[in-house]
mmCIF file of C-alpha atoms and ligand atoms in Angstrom:
data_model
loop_
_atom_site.group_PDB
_atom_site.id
_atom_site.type_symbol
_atom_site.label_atom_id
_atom_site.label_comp_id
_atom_site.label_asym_id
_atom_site.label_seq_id
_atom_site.Cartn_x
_atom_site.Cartn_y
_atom_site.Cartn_z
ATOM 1 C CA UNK P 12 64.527 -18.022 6.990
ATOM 2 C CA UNK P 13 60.825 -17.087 7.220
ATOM 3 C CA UNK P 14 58.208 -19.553 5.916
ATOM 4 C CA UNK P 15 55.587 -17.594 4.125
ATOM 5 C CA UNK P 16 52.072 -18.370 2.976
ATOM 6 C CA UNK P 17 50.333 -16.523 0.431
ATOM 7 C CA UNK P 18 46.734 -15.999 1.222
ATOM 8 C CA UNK P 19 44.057 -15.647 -2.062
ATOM 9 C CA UNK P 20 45.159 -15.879 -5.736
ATOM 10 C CA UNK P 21 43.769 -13.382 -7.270
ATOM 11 C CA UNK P 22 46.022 -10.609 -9.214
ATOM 12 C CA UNK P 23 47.880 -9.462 -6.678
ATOM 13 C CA UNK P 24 48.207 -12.908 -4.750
ATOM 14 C CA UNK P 25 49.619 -14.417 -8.241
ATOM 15 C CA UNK P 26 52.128 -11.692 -8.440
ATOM 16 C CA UNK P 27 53.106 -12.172 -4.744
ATOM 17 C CA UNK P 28 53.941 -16.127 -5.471
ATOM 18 C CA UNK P 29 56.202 -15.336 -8.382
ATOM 19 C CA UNK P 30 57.658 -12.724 -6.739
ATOM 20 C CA UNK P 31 58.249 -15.363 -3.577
ATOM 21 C CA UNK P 32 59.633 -17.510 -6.015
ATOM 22 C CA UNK P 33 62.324 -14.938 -7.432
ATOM 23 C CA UNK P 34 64.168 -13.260 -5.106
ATOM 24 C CA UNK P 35 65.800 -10.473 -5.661
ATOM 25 C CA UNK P 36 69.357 -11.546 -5.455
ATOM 26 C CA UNK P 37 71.240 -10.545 -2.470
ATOM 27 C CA UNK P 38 67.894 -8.645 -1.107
ATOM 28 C CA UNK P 39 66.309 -8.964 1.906
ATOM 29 C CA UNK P 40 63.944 -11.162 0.068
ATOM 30 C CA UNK P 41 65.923 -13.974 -0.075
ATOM 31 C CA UNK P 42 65.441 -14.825 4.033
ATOM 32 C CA UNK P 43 61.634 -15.699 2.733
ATOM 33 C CA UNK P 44 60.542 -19.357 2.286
ATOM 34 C CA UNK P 45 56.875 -19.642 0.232
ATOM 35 C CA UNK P 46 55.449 -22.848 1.927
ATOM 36 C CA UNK P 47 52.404 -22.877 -0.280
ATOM 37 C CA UNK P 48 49.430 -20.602 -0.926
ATOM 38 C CA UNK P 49 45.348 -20.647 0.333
ATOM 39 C CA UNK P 50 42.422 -20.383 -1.722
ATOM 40 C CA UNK P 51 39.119 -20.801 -1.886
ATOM 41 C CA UNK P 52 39.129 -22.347 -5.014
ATOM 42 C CA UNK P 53 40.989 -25.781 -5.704
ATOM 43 C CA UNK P 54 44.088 -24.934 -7.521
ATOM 44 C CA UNK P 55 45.711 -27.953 -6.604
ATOM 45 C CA UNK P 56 49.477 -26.539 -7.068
ATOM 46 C CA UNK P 57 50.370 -23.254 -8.892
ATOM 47 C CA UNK P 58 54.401 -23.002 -10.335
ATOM 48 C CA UNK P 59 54.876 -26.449 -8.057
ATOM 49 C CA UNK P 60 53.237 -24.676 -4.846
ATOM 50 C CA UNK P 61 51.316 -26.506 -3.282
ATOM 51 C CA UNK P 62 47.509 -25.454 -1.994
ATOM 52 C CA UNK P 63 47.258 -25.808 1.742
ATOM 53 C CA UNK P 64 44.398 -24.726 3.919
ATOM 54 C CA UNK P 65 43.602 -22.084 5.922
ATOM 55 C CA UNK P 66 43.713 -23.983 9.167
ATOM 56 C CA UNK P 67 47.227 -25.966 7.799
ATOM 57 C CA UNK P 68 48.416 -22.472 7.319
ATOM 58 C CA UNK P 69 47.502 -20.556 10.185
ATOM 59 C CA UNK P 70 48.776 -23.812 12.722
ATOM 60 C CA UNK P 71 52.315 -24.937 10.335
ATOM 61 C CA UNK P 72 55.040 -23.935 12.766
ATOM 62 C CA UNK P 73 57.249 -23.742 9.558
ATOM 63 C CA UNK P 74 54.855 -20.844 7.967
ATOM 64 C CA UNK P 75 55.820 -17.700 10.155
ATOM 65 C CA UNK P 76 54.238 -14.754 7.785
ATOM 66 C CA UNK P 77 51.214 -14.421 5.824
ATOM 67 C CA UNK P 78 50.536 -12.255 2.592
ATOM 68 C CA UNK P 79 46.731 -11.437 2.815
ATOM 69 C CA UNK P 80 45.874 -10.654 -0.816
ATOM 70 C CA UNK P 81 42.154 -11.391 -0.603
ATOM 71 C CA UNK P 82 39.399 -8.502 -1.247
ATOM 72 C CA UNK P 83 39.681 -5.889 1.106
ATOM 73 C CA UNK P 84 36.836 -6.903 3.110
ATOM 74 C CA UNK P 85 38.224 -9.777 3.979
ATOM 75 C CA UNK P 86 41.782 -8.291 5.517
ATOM 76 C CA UNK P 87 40.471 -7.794 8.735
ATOM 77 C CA UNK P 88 39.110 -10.986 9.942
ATOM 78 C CA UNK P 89 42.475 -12.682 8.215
ATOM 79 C CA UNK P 90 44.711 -10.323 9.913
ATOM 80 C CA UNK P 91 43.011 -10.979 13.033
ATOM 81 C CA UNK P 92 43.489 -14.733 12.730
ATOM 82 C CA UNK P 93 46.992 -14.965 11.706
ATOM 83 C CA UNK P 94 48.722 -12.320 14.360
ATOM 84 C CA UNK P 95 46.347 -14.676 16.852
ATOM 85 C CA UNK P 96 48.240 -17.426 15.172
ATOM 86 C CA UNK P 97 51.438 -15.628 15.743
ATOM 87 C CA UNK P 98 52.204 -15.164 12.490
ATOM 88 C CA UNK P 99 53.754 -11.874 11.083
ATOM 89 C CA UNK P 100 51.167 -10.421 8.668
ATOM 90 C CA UNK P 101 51.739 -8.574 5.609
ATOM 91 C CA UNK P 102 48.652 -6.508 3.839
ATOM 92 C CA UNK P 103 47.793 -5.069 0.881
ATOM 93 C CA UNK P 104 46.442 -1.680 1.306
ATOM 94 C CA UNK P 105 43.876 -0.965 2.830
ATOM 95 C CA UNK P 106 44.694 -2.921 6.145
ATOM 96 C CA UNK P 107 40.962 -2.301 7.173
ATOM 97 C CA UNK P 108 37.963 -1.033 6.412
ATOM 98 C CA UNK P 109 37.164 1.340 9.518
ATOM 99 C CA UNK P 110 39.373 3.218 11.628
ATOM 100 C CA UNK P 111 38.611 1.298 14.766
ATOM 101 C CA UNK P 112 39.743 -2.341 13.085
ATOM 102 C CA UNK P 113 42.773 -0.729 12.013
ATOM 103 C CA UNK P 114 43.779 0.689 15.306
ATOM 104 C CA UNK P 115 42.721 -2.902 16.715
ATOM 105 C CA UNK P 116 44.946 -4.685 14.743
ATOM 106 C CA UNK P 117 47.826 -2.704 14.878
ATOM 107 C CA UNK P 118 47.382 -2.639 18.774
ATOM 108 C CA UNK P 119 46.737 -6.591 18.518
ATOM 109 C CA UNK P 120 50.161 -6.727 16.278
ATOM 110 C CA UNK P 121 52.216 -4.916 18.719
ATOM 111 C CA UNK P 122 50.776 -7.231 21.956
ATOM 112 C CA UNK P 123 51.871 -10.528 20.432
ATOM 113 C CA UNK P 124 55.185 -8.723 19.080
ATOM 114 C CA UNK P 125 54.598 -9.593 15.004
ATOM 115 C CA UNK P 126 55.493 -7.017 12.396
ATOM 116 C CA UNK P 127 51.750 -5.999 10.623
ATOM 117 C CA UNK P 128 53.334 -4.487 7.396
ATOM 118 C CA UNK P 129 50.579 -2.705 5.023
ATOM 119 C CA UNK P 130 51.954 -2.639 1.650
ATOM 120 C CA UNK P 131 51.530 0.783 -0.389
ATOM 121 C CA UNK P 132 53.121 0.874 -3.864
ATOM 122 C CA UNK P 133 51.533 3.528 -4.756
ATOM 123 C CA UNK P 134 54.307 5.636 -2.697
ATOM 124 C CA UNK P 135 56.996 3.484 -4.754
ATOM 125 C CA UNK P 136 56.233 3.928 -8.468
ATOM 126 C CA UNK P 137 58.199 6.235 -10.250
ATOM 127 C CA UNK P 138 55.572 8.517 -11.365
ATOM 128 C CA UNK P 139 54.907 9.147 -7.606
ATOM 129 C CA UNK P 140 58.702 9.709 -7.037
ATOM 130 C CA UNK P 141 59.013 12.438 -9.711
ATOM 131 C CA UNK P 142 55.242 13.944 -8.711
ATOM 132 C CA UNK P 143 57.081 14.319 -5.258
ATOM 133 C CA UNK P 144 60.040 15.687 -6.400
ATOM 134 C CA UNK P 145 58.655 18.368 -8.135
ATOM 135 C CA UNK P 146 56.255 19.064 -5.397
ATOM 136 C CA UNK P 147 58.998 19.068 -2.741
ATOM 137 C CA UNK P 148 59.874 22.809 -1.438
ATOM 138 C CA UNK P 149 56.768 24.297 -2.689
ATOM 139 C CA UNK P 150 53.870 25.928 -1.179
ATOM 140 C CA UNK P 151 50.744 25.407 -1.960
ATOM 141 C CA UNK P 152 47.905 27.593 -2.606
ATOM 142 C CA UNK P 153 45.138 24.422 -3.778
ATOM 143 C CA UNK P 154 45.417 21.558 -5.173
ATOM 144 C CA UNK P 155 42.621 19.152 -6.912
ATOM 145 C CA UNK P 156 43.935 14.893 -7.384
ATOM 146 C CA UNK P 157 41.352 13.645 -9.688
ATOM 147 C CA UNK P 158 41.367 9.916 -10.452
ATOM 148 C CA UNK P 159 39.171 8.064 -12.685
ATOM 149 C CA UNK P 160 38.742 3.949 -12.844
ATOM 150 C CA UNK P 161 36.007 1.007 -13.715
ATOM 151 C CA UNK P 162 33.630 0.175 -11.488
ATOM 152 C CA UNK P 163 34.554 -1.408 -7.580
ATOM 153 C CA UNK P 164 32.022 -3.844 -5.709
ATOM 154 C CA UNK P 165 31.245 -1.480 -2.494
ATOM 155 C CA UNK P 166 30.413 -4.537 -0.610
ATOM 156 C CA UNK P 167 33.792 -6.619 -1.226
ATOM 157 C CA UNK P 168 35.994 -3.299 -1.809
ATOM 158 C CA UNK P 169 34.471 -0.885 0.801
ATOM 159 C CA UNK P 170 33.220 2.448 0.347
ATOM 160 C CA UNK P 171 35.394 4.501 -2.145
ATOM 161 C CA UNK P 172 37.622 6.542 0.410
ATOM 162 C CA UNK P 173 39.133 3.242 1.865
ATOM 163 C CA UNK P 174 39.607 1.358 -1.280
ATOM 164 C CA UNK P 175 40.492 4.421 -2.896
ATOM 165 C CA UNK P 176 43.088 5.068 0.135
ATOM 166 C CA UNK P 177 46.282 4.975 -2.335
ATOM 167 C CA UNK P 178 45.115 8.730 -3.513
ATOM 168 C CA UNK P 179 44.674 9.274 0.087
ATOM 169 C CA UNK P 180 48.290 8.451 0.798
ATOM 170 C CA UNK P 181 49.746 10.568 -1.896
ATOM 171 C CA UNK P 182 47.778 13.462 -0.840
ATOM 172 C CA UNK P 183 48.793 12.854 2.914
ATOM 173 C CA UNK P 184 52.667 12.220 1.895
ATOM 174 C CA UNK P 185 53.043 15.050 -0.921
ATOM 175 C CA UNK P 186 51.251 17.875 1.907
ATOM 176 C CA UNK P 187 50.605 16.564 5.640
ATOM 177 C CA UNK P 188 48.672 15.718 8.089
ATOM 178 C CA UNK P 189 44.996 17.141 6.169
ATOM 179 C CA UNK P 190 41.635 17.687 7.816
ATOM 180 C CA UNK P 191 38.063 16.552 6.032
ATOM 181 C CA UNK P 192 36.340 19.775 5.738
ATOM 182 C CA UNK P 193 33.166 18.003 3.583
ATOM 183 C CA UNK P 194 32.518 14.844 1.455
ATOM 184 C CA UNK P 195 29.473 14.217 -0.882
ATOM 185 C CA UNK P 196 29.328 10.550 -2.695
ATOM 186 C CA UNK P 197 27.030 10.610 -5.827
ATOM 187 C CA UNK P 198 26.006 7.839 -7.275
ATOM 188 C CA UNK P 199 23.656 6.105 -9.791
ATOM 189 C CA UNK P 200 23.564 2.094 -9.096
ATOM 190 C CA UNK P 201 21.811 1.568 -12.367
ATOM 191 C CA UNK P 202 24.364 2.889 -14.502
ATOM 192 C CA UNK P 203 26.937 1.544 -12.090
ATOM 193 C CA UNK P 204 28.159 4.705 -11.518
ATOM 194 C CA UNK P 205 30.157 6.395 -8.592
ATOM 195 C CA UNK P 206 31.390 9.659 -8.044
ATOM 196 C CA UNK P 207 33.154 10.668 -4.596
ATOM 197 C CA UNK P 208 34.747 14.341 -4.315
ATOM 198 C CA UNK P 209 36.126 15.229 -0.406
ATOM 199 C CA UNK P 210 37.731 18.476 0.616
ATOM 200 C CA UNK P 211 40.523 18.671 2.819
ATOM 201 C CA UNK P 212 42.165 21.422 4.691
ATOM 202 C CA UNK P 213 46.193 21.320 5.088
ATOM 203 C CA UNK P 214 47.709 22.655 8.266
ATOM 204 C CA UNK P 215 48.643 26.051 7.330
ATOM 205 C CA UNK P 216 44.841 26.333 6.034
ATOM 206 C CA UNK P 217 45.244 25.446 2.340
ATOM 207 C CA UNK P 218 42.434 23.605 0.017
ATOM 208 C CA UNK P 219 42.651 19.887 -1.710
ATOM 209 C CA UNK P 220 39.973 18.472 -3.354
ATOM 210 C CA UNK P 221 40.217 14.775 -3.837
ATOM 211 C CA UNK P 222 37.680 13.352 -6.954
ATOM 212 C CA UNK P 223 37.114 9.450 -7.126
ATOM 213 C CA UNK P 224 35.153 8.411 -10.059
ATOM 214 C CA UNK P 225 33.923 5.024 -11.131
ATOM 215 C CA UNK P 226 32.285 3.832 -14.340
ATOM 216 C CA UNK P 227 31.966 1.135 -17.047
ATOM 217 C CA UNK P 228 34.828 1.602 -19.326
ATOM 218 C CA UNK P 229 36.441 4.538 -17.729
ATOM 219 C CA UNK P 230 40.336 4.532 -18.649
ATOM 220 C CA UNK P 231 42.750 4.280 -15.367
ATOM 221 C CA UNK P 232 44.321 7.338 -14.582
ATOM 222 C CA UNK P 233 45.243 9.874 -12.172
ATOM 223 C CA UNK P 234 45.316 13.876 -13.069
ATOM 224 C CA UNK P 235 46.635 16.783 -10.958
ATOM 225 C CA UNK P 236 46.477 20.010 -10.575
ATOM 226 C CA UNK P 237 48.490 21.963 -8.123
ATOM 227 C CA UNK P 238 48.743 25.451 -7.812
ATOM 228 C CA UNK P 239 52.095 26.896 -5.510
ATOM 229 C CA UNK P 240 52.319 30.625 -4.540
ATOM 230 C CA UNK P 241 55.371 30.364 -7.449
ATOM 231 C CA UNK P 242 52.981 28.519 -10.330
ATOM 232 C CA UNK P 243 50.786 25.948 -11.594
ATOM 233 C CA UNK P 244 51.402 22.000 -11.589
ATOM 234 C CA UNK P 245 48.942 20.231 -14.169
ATOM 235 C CA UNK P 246 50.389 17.280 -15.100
ATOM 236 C CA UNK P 247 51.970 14.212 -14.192
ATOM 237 C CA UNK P 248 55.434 14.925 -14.531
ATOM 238 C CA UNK P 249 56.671 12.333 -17.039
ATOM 239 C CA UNK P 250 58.895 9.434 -15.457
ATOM 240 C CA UNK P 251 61.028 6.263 -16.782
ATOM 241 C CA UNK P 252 60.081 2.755 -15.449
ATOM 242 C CA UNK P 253 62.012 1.315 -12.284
ATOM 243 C CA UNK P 254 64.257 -1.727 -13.105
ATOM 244 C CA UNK P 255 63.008 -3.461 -9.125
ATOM 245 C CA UNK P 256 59.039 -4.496 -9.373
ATOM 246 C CA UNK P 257 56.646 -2.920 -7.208
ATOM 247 C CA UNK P 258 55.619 -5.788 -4.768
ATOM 248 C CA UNK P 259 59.260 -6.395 -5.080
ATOM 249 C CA UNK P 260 60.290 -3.520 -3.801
ATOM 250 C CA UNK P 261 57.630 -3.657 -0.616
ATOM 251 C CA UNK P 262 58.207 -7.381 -0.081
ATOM 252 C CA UNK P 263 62.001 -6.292 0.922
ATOM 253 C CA UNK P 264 60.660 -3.905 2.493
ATOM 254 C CA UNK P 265 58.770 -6.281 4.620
ATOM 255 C CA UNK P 266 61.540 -9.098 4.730
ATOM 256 C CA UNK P 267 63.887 -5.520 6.005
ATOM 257 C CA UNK P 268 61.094 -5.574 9.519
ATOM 258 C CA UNK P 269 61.184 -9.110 9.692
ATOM 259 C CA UNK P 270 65.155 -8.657 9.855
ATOM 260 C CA UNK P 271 64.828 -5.812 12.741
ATOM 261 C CA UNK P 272 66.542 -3.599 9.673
ATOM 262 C CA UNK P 273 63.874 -1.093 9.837
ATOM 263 C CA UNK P 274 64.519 1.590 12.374
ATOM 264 C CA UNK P 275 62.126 2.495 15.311
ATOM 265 C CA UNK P 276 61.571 5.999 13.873
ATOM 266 C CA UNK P 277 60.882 4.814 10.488
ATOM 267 C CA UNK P 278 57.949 2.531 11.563
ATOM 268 C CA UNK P 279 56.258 5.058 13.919
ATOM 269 C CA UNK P 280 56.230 7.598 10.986
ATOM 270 C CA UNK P 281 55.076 4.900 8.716
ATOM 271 C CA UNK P 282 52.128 3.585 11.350
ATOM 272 C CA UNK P 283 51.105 7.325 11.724
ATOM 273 C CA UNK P 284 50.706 7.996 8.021
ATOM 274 C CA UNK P 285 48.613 4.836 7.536
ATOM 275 C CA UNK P 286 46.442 5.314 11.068
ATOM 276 C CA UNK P 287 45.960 8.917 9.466
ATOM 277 C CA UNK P 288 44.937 8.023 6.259
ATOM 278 C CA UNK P 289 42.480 5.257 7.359
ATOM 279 C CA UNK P 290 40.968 8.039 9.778
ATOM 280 C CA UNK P 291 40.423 10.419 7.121
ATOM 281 C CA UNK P 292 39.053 7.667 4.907
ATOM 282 C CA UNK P 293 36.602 7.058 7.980
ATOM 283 C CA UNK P 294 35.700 10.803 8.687
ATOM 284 C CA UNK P 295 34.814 11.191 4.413
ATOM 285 C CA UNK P 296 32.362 8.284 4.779
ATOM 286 C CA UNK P 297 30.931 9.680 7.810
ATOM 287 C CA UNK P 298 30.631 13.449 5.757
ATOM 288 C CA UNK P 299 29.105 11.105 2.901
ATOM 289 C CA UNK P 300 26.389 9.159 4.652
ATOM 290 C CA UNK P 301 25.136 11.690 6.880
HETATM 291 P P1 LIG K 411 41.369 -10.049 -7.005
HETATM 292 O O1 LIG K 411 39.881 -9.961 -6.938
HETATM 293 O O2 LIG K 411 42.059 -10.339 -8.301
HETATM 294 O O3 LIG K 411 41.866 -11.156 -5.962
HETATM 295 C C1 LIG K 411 41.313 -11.411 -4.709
HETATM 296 C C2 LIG K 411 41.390 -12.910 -4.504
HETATM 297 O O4 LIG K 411 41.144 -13.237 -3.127
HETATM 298 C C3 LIG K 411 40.368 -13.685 -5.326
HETATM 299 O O5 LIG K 411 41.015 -14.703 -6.043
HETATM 300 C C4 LIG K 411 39.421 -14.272 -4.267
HETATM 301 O O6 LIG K 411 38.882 -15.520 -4.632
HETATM 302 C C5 LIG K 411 40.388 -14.416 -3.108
HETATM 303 N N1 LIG K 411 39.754 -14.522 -1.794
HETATM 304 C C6 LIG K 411 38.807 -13.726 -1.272
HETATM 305 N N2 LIG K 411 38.474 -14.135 -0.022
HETATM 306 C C7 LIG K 411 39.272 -15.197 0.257
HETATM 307 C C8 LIG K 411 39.418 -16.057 1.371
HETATM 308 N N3 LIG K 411 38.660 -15.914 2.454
HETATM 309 N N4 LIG K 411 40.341 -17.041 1.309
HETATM 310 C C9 LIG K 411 41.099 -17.204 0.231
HETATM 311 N N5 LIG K 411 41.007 -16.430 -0.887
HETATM 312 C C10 LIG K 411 40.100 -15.443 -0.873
HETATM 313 O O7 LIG K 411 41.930 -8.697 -6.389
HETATM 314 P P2 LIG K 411 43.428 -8.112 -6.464
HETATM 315 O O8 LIG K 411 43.525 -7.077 -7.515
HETATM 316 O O9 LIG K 411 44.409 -9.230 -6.449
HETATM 317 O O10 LIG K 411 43.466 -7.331 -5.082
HETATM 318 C C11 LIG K 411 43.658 -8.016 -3.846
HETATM 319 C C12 LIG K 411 44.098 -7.003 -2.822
HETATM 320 O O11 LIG K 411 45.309 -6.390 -3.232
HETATM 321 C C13 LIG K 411 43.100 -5.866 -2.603
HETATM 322 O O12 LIG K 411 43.091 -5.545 -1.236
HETATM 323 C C14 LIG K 411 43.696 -4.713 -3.388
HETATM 324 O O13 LIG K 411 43.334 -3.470 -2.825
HETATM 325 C C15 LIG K 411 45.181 -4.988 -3.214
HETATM 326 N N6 LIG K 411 46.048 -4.430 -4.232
HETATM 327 C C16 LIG K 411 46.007 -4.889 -5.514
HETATM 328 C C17 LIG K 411 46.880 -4.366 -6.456
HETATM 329 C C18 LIG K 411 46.865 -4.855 -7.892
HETATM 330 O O14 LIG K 411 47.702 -4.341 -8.661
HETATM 331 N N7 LIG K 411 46.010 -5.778 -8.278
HETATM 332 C C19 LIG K 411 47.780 -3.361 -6.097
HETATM 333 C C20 LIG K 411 47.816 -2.947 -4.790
HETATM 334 C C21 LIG K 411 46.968 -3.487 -3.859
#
């Protein structure tokens, strides 16, 4: 068994404990142990876990794995502590919020031998399954992924390419390895508004535009459109809902490396993907601020 903490109760660190608390049956999931949760607030005990604190948590020798779901920029310095701890670390997205952390920690994972696991559900939801599927096999010509969403807090979510990096990953997993050809951000701070649009060349020299927008009450959703040399994608293909959760899903996923079930191959391809992503979300900022 693995003793887990959760780290930061906030929507995602809620669903996490439940989620601890309800295995799967005969998953992976059922070799992890929730010792208690950390937070900054006093919570006292939440579904009868108990609140330890940071310092309990990162020196227990029964908790061996943390779940960072704090803000985004707090992942680094809590990644950072725990693998110093020794503890196996698991992230939700993004792991950091520059290329160079996220290359640090990955390097500082693999020294002390502890499985950093990023989570990315956004690879895992159905509509994402069946967008790939009827992507798979086709060539593209250019492609636009335009998403739309209220407004982030730069300073506790990052700047818009890394907290935006689950459109990132779909672009990267649906066509390849892309290159940032240009980036402009536009934004107006009094209407709390953000705009982010970044161009990308594929390898074989093909166009994808990637638009991020941000504003008071605008609805959460993703649009497409995909031209192939044999015709035009501009919807979301339509998809049912998946009977296994979403942080389900990755926490087996997780529990599966903690088990040694995950082959070599499949976490070197995984580790490039998310090293690539962060880079490009690193080289769009760059484009943006100069
Ligand atoms: P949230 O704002 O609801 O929760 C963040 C929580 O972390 C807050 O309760 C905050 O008080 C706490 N926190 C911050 N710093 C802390 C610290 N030093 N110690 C302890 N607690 C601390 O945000 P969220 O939606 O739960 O997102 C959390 C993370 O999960 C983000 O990185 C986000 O990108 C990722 N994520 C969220 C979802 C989702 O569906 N909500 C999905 C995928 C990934």
């Amino acid at each position: 068994m693995f003793g887990v903490v959760v780290v930061g109760m906030g929507i995602a660190g809620s669903v996490r404990l439940k989620e601890l608390l309800n295995p799967l049956k005969s998953s992976p999931s059922e070799n992890l142990k929730l010792v208690g949760f950390v937070s900054r607030r006093d919570l006292g005990s939440q579904n009868g876990v108990k609140q330890i604190s940071l310092e309990e948590a990162l020196t227990k020798s029964e908790v061996n794995a943390a779940f960072i779901c704090t803000e985004n920029h707090n992942h680094e310095e809590s990644i950072r502590r725990f693998l110093e701890a020794g503890k196996h670390v698991l992230v939700e997205y993004p792991v950091a919020l520059s290329a160079q952390a996220a290359n640090e920690l990955n390097q500082l994972a693999e020294q002390k031998g502890k499985v950093l696991h990023v989570e990315h559900i956004e690879l895992i939801t159905e509509d994402y399954k069946t967008l790939k599927k009827a992507v798979d096999g086709k060539e593209l010509v250019e492609g636009v992924l335009n998403f739309t969403g209220g407004p982030l807090n730069k300073e506790r979510s990052g700047f818009p390419s890394f907290s935006g990096i689950a459109r990132l990953t779909w672009l990267v997993d649906l066509f390849g390895e892309l290159t940032v050809t240009s980036a402009v951000l536009e934004e107006n701070p009094g209407k709390n508004y953000s705009k982010l649009t970044a161009h990308f060349a594929t390898i074989s020299k093909r166009q994808l535009t990637w638009i991020e927008e941000r504003a008071p009450g605008m609805k959460r959703e993703k649009k497409v459109n995909f031209t192939f040399t044999t015709g035009v994608l501009d919807h979301l293909p339509s998809s049912s809902r998946g009977s296994v959760g979403l942080f389900m899903q990755d926490q087996n996923l997780f529990a599966q490396k903690l088990l040694g079930q995950v082959s070599k191959e499949e976490l070197a391809a995984e580790k490039k993907r998310i090293l690539h992503c962060i880079d490009l979300a690193e080289k769009i900022k760059q484009y943006c601020e100069n």
